[in-house]
CSV table of C-alpha atoms in Angstrom, one decimal:
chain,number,residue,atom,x,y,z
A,1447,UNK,CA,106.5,94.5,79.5
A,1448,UNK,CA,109.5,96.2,78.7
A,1449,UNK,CA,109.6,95.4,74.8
A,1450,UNK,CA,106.0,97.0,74.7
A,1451,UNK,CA,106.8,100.0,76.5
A,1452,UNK,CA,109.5,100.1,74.0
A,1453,UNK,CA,107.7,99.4,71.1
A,1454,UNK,CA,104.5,102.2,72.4
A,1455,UNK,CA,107.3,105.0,72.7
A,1456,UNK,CA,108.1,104.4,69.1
A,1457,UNK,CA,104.6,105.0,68.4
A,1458,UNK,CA,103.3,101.5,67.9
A,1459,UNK,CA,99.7,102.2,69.8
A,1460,UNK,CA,98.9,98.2,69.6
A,1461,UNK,CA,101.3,97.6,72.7
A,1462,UNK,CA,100.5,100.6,74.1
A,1463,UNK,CA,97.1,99.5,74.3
A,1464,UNK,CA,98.3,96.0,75.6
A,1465,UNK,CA,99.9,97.6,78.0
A,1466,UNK,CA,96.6,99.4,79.2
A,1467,UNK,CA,94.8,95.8,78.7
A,1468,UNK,CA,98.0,94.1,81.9
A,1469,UNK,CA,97.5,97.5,83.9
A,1470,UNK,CA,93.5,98.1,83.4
A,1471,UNK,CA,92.6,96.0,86.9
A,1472,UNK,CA,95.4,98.2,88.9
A,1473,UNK,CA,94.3,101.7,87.7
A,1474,UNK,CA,90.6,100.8,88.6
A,1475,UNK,CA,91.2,99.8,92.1
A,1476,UNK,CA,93.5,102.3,92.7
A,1477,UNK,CA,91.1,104.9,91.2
A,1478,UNK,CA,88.1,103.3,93.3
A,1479,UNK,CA,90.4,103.8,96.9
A,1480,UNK,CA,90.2,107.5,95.6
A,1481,UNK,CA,86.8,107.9,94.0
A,1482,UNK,CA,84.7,105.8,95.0
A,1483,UNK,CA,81.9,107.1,92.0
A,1484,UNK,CA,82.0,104.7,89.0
A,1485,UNK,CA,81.6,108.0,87.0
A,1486,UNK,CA,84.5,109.8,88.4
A,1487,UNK,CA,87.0,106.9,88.1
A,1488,UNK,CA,85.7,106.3,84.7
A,1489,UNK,CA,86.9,110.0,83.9
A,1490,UNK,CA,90.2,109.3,85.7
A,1491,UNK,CA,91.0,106.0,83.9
A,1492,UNK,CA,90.2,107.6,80.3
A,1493,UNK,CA,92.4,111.2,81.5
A,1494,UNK,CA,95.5,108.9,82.7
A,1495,UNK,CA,95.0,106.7,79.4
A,1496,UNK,CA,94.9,109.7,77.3
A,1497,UNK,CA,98.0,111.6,79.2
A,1498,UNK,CA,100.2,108.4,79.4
A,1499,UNK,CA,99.8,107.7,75.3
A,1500,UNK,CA,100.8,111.5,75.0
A,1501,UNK,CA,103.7,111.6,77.2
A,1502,UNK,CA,104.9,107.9,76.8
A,1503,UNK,CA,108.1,109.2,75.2
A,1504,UNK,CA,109.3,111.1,78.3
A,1505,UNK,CA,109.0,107.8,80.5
A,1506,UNK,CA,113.0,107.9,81.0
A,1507,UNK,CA,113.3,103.7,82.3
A,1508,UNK,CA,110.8,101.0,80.8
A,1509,UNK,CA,110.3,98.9,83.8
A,1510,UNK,CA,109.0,102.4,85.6
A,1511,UNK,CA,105.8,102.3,83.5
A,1512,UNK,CA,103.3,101.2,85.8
A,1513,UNK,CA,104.2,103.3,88.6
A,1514,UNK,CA,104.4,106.2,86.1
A,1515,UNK,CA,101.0,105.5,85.0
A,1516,UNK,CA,99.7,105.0,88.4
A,1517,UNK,CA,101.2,108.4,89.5
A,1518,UNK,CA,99.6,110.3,86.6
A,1519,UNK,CA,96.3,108.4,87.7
A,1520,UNK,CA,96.7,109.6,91.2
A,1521,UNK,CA,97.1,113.1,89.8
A,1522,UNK,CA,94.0,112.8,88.0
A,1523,UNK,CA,91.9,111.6,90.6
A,1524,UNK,CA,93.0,114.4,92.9
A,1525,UNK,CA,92.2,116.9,90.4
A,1526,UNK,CA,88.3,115.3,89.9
A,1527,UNK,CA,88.1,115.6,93.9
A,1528,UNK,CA,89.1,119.4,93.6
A,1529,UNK,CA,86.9,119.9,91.1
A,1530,UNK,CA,84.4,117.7,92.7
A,1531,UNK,CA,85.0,120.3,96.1
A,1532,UNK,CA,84.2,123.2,94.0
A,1533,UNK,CA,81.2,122.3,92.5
A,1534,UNK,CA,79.4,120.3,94.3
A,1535,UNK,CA,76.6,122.1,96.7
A,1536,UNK,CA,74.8,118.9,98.3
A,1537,UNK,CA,77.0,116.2,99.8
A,1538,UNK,CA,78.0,113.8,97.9
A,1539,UNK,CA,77.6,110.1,99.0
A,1540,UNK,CA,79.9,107.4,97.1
A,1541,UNK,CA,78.0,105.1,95.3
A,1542,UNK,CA,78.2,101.2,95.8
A,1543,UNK,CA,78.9,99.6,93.5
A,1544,UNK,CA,77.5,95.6,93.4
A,1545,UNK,CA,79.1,94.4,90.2
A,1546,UNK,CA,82.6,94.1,92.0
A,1547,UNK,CA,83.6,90.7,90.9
A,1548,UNK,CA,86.4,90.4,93.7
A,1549,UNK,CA,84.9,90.2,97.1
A,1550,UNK,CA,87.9,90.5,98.8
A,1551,UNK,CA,88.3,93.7,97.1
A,1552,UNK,CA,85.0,95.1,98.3
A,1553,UNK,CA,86.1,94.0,101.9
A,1554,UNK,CA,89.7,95.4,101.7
A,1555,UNK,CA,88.3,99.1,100.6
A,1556,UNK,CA,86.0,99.4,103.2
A,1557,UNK,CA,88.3,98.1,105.8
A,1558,UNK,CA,90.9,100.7,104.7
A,1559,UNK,CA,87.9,103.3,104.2
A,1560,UNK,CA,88.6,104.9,107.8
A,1561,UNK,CA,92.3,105.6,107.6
A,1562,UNK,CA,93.4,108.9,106.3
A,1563,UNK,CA,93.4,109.3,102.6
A,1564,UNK,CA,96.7,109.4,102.4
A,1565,UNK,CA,97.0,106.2,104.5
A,1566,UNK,CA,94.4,104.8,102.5
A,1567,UNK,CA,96.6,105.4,99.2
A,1568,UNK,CA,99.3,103.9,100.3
A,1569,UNK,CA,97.3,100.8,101.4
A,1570,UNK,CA,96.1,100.5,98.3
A,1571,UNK,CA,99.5,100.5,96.2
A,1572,UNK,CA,101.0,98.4,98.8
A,1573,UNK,CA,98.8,95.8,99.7
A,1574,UNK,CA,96.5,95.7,97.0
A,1575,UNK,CA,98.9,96.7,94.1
A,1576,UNK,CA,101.9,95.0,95.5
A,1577,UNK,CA,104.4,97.9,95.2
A,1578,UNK,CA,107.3,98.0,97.9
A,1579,UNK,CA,107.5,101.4,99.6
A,1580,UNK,CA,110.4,102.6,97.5
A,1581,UNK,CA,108.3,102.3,94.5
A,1582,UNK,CA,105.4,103.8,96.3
A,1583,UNK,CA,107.5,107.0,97.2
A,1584,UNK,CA,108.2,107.6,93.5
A,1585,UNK,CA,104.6,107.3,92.8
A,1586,UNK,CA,103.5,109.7,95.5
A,1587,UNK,CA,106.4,112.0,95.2
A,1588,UNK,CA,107.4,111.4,99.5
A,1589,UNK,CA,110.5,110.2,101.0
A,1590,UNK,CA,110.3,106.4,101.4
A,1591,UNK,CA,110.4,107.1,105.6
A,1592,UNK,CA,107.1,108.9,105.2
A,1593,UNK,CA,105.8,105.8,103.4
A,1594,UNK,CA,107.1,103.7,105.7
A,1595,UNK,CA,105.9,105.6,108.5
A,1596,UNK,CA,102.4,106.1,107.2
A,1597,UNK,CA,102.1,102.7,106.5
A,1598,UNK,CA,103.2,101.7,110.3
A,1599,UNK,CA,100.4,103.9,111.6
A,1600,UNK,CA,97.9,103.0,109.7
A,1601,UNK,CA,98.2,98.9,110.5
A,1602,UNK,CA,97.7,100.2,114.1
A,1603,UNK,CA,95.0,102.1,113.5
A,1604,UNK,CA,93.7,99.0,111.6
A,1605,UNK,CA,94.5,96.8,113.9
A,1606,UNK,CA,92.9,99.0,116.9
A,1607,UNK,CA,89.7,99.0,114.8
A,1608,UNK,CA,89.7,95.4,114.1
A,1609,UNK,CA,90.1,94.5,118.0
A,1610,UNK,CA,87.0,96.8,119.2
A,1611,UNK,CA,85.0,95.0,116.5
């Protein structure tokens, strides 16, 4: 992944758009933990595509990219909610969604879908993106203790729910 970050900050928009292809499945669960609307996450995914193929360039280490690109995502969806907030005069209920392919996913979202947002965040990176917490503090701009810590009380909050089920 390296060589095509490489290559895309030269300006090569073919392994740019590779690299979009290897991260597409990450950005649209991690979107969906946020969103929820298939609308909305389709605005965030195009927005984070858009702002990482103009800022590519000032991605200082390669091997960074997807966290990067997940962090801008993040950014993104959190701006659609604020927007969302100030806007929107009826509630708003998420939409479900029944061409999920991945089962597992479906059940692992609305497992997490009581925990805090931020708890349910950083589920999301670490269990179902497979980032350790360091790389999960860069993304969300906290100390790796708050990660750490968040991350502890949400498994017992999980596991409290899971036990009165």
């Amino acid at each position: 992944m390296n060589i095509l970050v490489r290559k895309a900050q030269k300006g090569d928009a073919d392994a740019f758009v590779e690299l979009i292809e290897q991260n597409r499945m990450s950005l649209y669960r991690v979107a969906k933990g946020i969103l929820h609307n298939e609308e909305d996450i389709a605005d965030a995914m195009q927005e984070t595509i858009l702002n990482g193929f103009e800022h590519i360039t000032e991605l200082k280490h390669a091997a960074y990219f997807k966290t990067w690109l997940i962090r801008i995502l993040i950014n993104n969806c959190n701006q659609i909610l604020k927007a969302n907030r100030q806007c929107n005069t009826i509630e708003r209920f998420p939409e479900v969604s029944y061409n999920d392919r991945n089962q597992a996913n479906v059940e692992f979202l609305e497992m997490i879908a009581g925990l805090p947002k931020d708890s349910r965040i950083i589920f999301q990176l670490y269990y179902g993106e497979g980032l350790n917490t360091r790389e999960i503090a860069e993304v969300l701009a906290w100390s790796e203790n708050t990660v750490k810590s968040r991350l502890r009380r949400g498994r017992v909050e999980l596991k409290k729910k899971l036990l009165l089920s």
